[in-house]
Amino acid sequence: DKSINIRENNVLGIIEITNPTIEQIYQQLRTSICTLFFYKITNGTYRRMVCTLKDHEPVPNRYNKPGIMVVWDMEANNWRSFYPQRIFKLIRNEQTRAQ
């Protein structure tokens, strides 16, 4: 049973979602830059990624696999993929590019 906690700070435009659904992830990434925290499938460690789908060309076809989400990694300046069900926190803050 995953609970979803959402905090919003209207002054800074921060939205934080714990255990987001796939729909919530897509919704936030289409409109802003987000920081995602997820567990790596290879070794179970967590990873932090600042990414978006806003203002980027369509995802390359080679990444189109069932269950995989592809985003533009702002720090690597390249496409990256992950399993959305492994996300345990999403933070959106367009103004500060999410800490």
Tab-separated table of N, CA and C in Angstrom:
chain	number	residue	atom	x	y	z
A	1	ASP	N	0.849	-1.184	0.000
A	1	ASP	CA	0.000	0.000	0.000
A	1	ASP	C	0.883	1.231	0.000
A	2	LYS	N	0.895	1.945	-1.126
A	2	LYS	CA	1.716	3.145	-1.239
A	2	LYS	C	0.876	4.365	-0.896
A	3	SER	N	1.399	5.199	-0.013
A	3	SER	CA	0.704	6.430	0.306
A	3	SER	C	1.330	7.559	-0.482
A	4	ILE	N	0.536	8.533	-0.841
A	4	ILE	CA	1.030	9.666	-1.611
A	4	ILE	C	0.887	10.910	-0.759
A	5	ASN	N	2.011	11.568	-0.517
A	5	ASN	CA	2.013	12.804	0.242
A	5	ASN	C	2.435	13.921	-0.691
A	6	ILE	N	1.646	14.975	-0.778
A	6	ILE	CA	1.972	16.093	-1.653
A	6	ILE	C	2.058	17.353	-0.817
A	7	ARG	N	3.188	18.038	-0.966
A	7	ARG	CA	3.364	19.340	-0.316
A	7	ARG	C	3.515	20.359	-1.419
A	8	GLU	N	2.875	21.486	-1.284
A	8	GLU	CA	3.042	22.526	-2.282
A	8	GLU	C	3.324	23.842	-1.584
A	9	ASN	N	4.344	24.528	-2.061
A	9	ASN	CA	4.712	25.830	-1.549
A	9	ASN	C	4.493	26.813	-2.694
A	10	ASN	N	3.432	27.582	-2.626
A	10	ASN	CA	3.075	28.468	-3.724
A	10	ASN	C	4.109	29.555	-3.970
A	11	VAL	N	4.859	29.939	-2.947
A	11	VAL	CA	5.861	30.990	-3.115
A	11	VAL	C	7.007	30.493	-3.993
A	12	LEU	N	7.493	29.295	-3.728
A	12	LEU	CA	8.624	28.757	-4.476
A	12	LEU	C	8.210	27.833	-5.615
A	13	GLY	N	6.942	27.458	-5.687
A	13	GLY	CA	6.490	26.557	-6.725
A	13	GLY	C	6.950	25.124	-6.540
A	14	ILE	N	7.191	24.717	-5.309
A	14	ILE	CA	7.699	23.377	-5.032
A	14	ILE	C	6.535	22.396	-4.899
A	15	ILE	N	6.650	21.270	-5.567
A	15	ILE	CA	5.725	20.163	-5.364
A	15	ILE	C	6.570	18.938	-5.070
A	16	GLU	N	6.248	18.240	-3.998
A	16	GLU	CA	6.958	17.022	-3.624
A	16	GLU	C	5.954	15.885	-3.531
A	17	ILE	N	6.215	14.795	-4.252
A	17	ILE	CA	5.306	13.656	-4.252
A	17	ILE	C	6.096	12.415	-3.841
A	18	THR	N	5.617	11.743	-2.810
A	18	THR	CA	6.213	10.484	-2.373
A	18	THR	C	5.454	9.342	-3.039
A	19	ASN	N	6.182	8.373	-3.565
A	19	ASN	CA	5.596	7.233	-4.270
A	19	ASN	C	4.618	7.670	-5.362
A	20	PRO	N	5.090	8.482	-6.329
A	20	PRO	CA	4.188	8.992	-7.365
A	20	PRO	C	3.720	7.889	-8.311
A	21	THR	N	2.540	8.089	-8.875
A	21	THR	CA	2.041	7.178	-9.908
A	21	THR	C	2.725	7.524	-11.230
A	22	ILE	N	2.622	6.640	-12.201
A	22	ILE	CA	3.203	6.900	-13.520
A	22	ILE	C	2.578	8.159	-14.122
A	23	GLU	N	1.278	8.323	-13.946
A	23	GLU	CA	0.586	9.504	-14.476
A	23	GLU	C	1.115	10.787	-13.839
A	24	GLN	N	1.342	10.767	-12.535
A	24	GLN	CA	1.881	11.947	-11.850
A	24	GLN	C	3.288	12.268	-12.346
A	25	ILE	N	4.097	11.238	-12.564
A	25	ILE	CA	5.456	11.453	-13.051
A	25	ILE	C	5.413	12.119	-14.419
A	26	TYR	N	4.636	11.560	-15.349
A	26	TYR	CA	4.532	12.143	-16.690
A	26	TYR	C	4.000	13.569	-16.641
A	27	GLN	N	2.970	13.792	-15.840
A	27	GLN	CA	2.372	15.121	-15.743
A	27	GLN	C	3.402	16.166	-15.310
A	28	GLN	N	4.179	15.861	-14.291
A	28	GLN	CA	5.170	16.813	-13.793
A	28	GLN	C	6.318	17.001	-14.786
A	29	LEU	N	6.792	15.908	-15.393
A	29	LEU	CA	7.921	15.992	-16.320
A	29	LEU	C	7.563	16.714	-17.617
A	30	ARG	N	6.320	16.621	-18.057
A	30	ARG	CA	5.906	17.307	-19.289
A	30	ARG	C	5.892	18.816	-19.132
A	31	THR	N	5.736	19.297	-17.903
A	31	THR	CA	5.577	20.732	-17.695
A	31	THR	C	6.728	21.403	-16.955
A	32	SER	N	7.679	20.616	-16.428
A	32	SER	CA	8.720	21.236	-15.614
A	32	SER	C	9.951	20.347	-15.484
A	33	ILE	N	10.942	20.866	-14.797
A	33	ILE	CA	12.142	20.128	-14.452
A	33	ILE	C	11.913	19.515	-13.070
A	34	CYS	N	12.250	18.235	-12.932
A	34	CYS	CA	12.011	17.522	-11.679
A	34	CYS	C	13.273	16.806	-11.234
A	35	THR	N	13.360	16.584	-9.939
A	35	THR	CA	14.381	15.703	-9.402
A	35	THR	C	13.677	14.424	-8.993
A	36	LEU	N	14.151	13.301	-9.546
A	36	LEU	CA	13.590	12.002	-9.231
A	36	LEU	C	14.571	11.223	-8.367
A	37	PHE	N	14.039	10.520	-7.398
A	37	PHE	CA	14.826	9.625	-6.559
A	37	PHE	C	14.263	8.233	-6.772
A	38	PHE	N	15.125	7.297	-7.185
A	38	PHE	CA	14.646	5.949	-7.449
A	38	PHE	C	15.705	4.925	-7.108
A	39	TYR	N	15.225	3.686	-6.915
A	39	TYR	CA	16.120	2.584	-6.617
A	39	TYR	C	16.566	1.932	-7.914
A	40	LYS	N	17.868	1.725	-8.061
A	40	LYS	CA	18.409	1.059	-9.239
A	40	LYS	C	18.060	-0.427	-9.185
A	41	ILE	N	17.671	-0.959	-10.318
A	41	ILE	CA	17.282	-2.364	-10.376
A	41	ILE	C	18.497	-3.282	-10.278
A	42	THR	N	19.665	-2.790	-10.676
A	42	THR	CA	20.861	-3.634	-10.702
A	42	THR	C	21.377	-3.988	-9.313
A	43	ASN	N	21.368	-2.999	-8.391
A	43	ASN	CA	21.952	-3.285	-7.074
A	43	ASN	C	21.141	-2.737	-5.895
A	44	GLY	N	19.992	-2.130	-6.163
A	44	GLY	CA	19.119	-1.659	-5.092
A	44	GLY	C	19.512	-0.342	-4.462
A	45	THR	N	20.638	0.266	-4.887
A	45	THR	CA	21.009	1.570	-4.359
A	45	THR	C	20.109	2.635	-4.980
A	46	TYR	N	20.029	3.799	-4.340
A	46	TYR	CA	19.172	4.826	-4.907
A	46	TYR	C	19.991	5.792	-5.753
A	47	ARG	N	19.285	6.420	-6.681
A	47	ARG	CA	19.894	7.383	-7.587
A	47	ARG	C	19.040	8.622	-7.617
A	48	ARG	N	19.678	9.751	-7.818
A	48	ARG	CA	19.016	11.052	-7.955
A	48	ARG	C	19.248	11.517	-9.383
A	49	MET	N	18.185	11.976	-10.055
A	49	MET	CA	18.316	12.453	-11.422
A	49	MET	C	17.460	13.697	-11.617
A	50	VAL	N	18.063	14.751	-12.151
A	50	VAL	CA	17.347	15.972	-12.501
A	50	VAL	C	16.990	15.838	-13.972
A	51	CYS	N	15.688	15.837	-14.280
A	51	CYS	CA	15.278	15.528	-15.640
A	51	CYS	C	13.981	16.232	-16.015
A	52	THR	N	13.613	16.108	-17.303
A	52	THR	CA	12.403	16.728	-17.815
A	52	THR	C	11.987	16.066	-19.115
A	53	LEU	N	10.783	16.358	-19.555
A	53	LEU	CA	10.315	16.057	-20.898
A	53	LEU	C	9.891	17.348	-21.590
A	54	LYS	N	9.945	18.453	-20.868
A	54	LYS	CA	9.534	19.755	-21.382
A	54	LYS	C	10.552	20.275	-22.405
A	55	ASP	N	10.043	20.760	-23.548
A	55	ASP	CA	10.880	21.406	-24.569
A	55	ASP	C	11.952	20.491	-25.153
A	56	HIS	N	11.689	19.209	-25.232
A	56	HIS	CA	12.640	18.277	-25.832
A	56	HIS	C	11.967	17.484	-26.933
A	57	GLU	N	12.755	17.080	-27.898
A	57	GLU	CA	12.244	16.316	-29.022
A	57	GLU	C	11.716	14.973	-28.539
A	58	PRO	N	10.915	14.315	-29.376
A	58	PRO	CA	10.389	13.001	-28.968
A	58	PRO	C	11.503	12.029	-28.609
A	59	VAL	N	11.165	11.105	-27.748
A	59	VAL	CA	12.102	10.105	-27.243
A	59	VAL	C	12.597	9.229	-28.396
A	60	PRO	N	13.879	8.939	-28.442
A	60	PRO	CA	14.396	8.048	-29.489
A	60	PRO	C	13.735	6.672	-29.442
A	61	ASN	N	13.460	6.100	-30.614
A	61	ASN	CA	12.742	4.821	-30.697
A	61	ASN	C	13.448	3.679	-29.993
A	62	ARG	N	14.758	3.684	-29.920
A	62	ARG	CA	15.465	2.551	-29.328
A	62	ARG	C	15.143	2.360	-27.843
A	63	TYR	N	14.557	3.369	-27.210
A	63	TYR	CA	14.212	3.263	-25.792
A	63	TYR	C	12.775	2.813	-25.565
A	64	ASN	N	12.003	2.678	-26.619
A	64	ASN	CA	10.587	2.328	-26.460
A	64	ASN	C	10.438	0.862	-26.076
A	65	LYS	N	10.412	0.605	-24.779
A	65	LYS	CA	10.241	-0.740	-24.243
A	65	LYS	C	9.139	-0.695	-23.199
A	66	PRO	N	8.357	-1.769	-23.085
A	66	PRO	CA	7.293	-1.782	-22.074
A	66	PRO	C	7.859	-1.598	-20.663
A	67	GLY	N	7.190	-0.753	-19.888
A	67	GLY	CA	7.577	-0.556	-18.493
A	67	GLY	C	8.739	0.390	-18.266
A	68	ILE	N	9.314	0.942	-19.328
A	68	ILE	CA	10.464	1.847	-19.218
A	68	ILE	C	10.009	3.279	-19.513
A	69	MET	N	10.476	4.219	-18.722
A	69	MET	CA	10.212	5.633	-18.960
A	69	MET	C	11.519	6.296	-19.381
A	70	VAL	N	11.448	7.141	-20.392
A	70	VAL	CA	12.630	7.825	-20.906
A	70	VAL	C	12.463	9.318	-20.691
A	71	VAL	N	13.522	9.958	-20.188
A	71	VAL	CA	13.495	11.391	-19.899
A	71	VAL	C	14.805	12.028	-20.354
A	72	TRP	N	14.793	13.350	-20.439
A	72	TRP	CA	16.013	14.095	-20.739
A	72	TRP	C	16.710	14.409	-19.419
A	73	ASP	N	17.912	13.867	-19.222
A	73	ASP	CA	18.699	14.089	-18.010
A	73	ASP	C	19.403	15.433	-18.156
A	74	MET	N	19.055	16.391	-17.311
A	74	MET	CA	19.582	17.757	-17.396
A	74	MET	C	21.075	17.817	-17.085
A	75	GLU	N	21.558	16.956	-16.223
A	75	GLU	CA	22.967	16.981	-15.836
A	75	GLU	C	23.850	16.236	-16.840
A	76	ALA	N	23.345	15.137	-17.395
A	76	ALA	CA	24.117	14.363	-18.372
A	76	ALA	C	23.926	14.901	-19.792
A	77	ASN	N	22.894	15.761	-19.966
A	77	ASN	CA	22.583	16.323	-21.278
A	77	ASN	C	22.357	15.210	-22.307
A	78	ASN	N	21.543	14.224	-21.902
A	78	ASN	CA	21.289	13.078	-22.759
A	78	ASN	C	20.027	12.364	-22.283
A	79	TRP	N	19.489	11.468	-23.120
A	79	TRP	CA	18.342	10.658	-22.734
A	79	TRP	C	18.763	9.595	-21.739
A	80	ARG	N	17.904	9.340	-20.747
A	80	ARG	CA	18.120	8.282	-19.768
A	80	ARG	C	16.799	7.541	-19.572
A	81	SER	N	16.881	6.286	-19.192
A	81	SER	CA	15.665	5.506	-18.971
A	81	SER	C	15.678	4.900	-17.569
A	82	PHE	N	14.472	4.601	-17.075
A	82	PHE	CA	14.315	4.006	-15.749
A	82	PHE	C	12.944	3.355	-15.661
A	83	TYR	N	12.750	2.561	-14.621
A	83	TYR	CA	11.458	1.944	-14.341
A	83	TYR	C	10.680	2.874	-13.410
A	84	PRO	N	9.554	3.421	-13.859
A	84	PRO	CA	8.822	4.404	-13.032
A	84	PRO	C	8.333	3.853	-11.696
A	85	GLN	N	8.074	2.564	-11.602
A	85	GLN	CA	7.595	2.007	-10.327
A	85	GLN	C	8.694	1.995	-9.269
A	86	ARG	N	9.940	2.292	-9.646
A	86	ARG	CA	11.057	2.321	-8.697
A	86	ARG	C	11.277	3.726	-8.125
A	87	ILE	N	10.498	4.715	-8.587
A	87	ILE	CA	10.590	6.081	-8.072
A	87	ILE	C	9.985	6.125	-6.675
A	88	PHE	N	10.724	6.651	-5.714
A	88	PHE	CA	10.142	6.795	-4.379
A	88	PHE	C	9.918	8.252	-4.000
A	89	LYS	N	10.446	9.191	-4.779
A	89	LYS	CA	10.162	10.608	-4.523
A	89	LYS	C	10.374	11.411	-5.793
A	90	LEU	N	9.491	12.373	-6.016
A	90	LEU	CA	9.599	13.320	-7.115
A	90	LEU	C	9.498	14.712	-6.515
A	91	ILE	N	10.427	15.584	-6.875
A	91	ILE	CA	10.368	16.975	-6.429
A	91	ILE	C	10.399	17.855	-7.667
A	92	ARG	N	9.404	18.717	-7.788
A	92	ARG	CA	9.366	19.650	-8.900
A	92	ARG	C	9.579	21.073	-8.362
A	93	ASN	N	10.545	21.746	-8.949
A	93	ASN	CA	10.750	23.143	-8.629
A	93	ASN	C	11.373	23.807	-9.850
A	94	GLU	N	10.538	24.313	-10.705
A	94	GLU	CA	10.990	24.937	-11.953
A	94	GLU	C	11.922	26.092	-11.706
A	95	GLN	N	11.708	26.849	-10.649
A	95	GLN	CA	12.503	28.067	-10.432
A	95	GLN	C	13.925	27.767	-10.014
A	96	THR	N	14.146	26.746	-9.229
A	96	THR	CA	15.495	26.465	-8.743
A	96	THR	C	16.099	25.212	-9.366
A	97	ARG	N	15.410	24.618	-10.327
A	97	ARG	CA	15.855	23.373	-10.969
A	97	ARG	C	15.940	22.224	-9.982
A	98	ALA	N	15.183	22.297	-8.911
A	98	ALA	CA	15.063	21.226	-7.916
A	98	ALA	C	16.397	20.824	-7.304
A	99	GLN	N	16.489	20.968	-6.021
A	99	GLN	CA	17.722	20.639	-5.303
A	99	GLN	C	17.850	19.157	-5.106
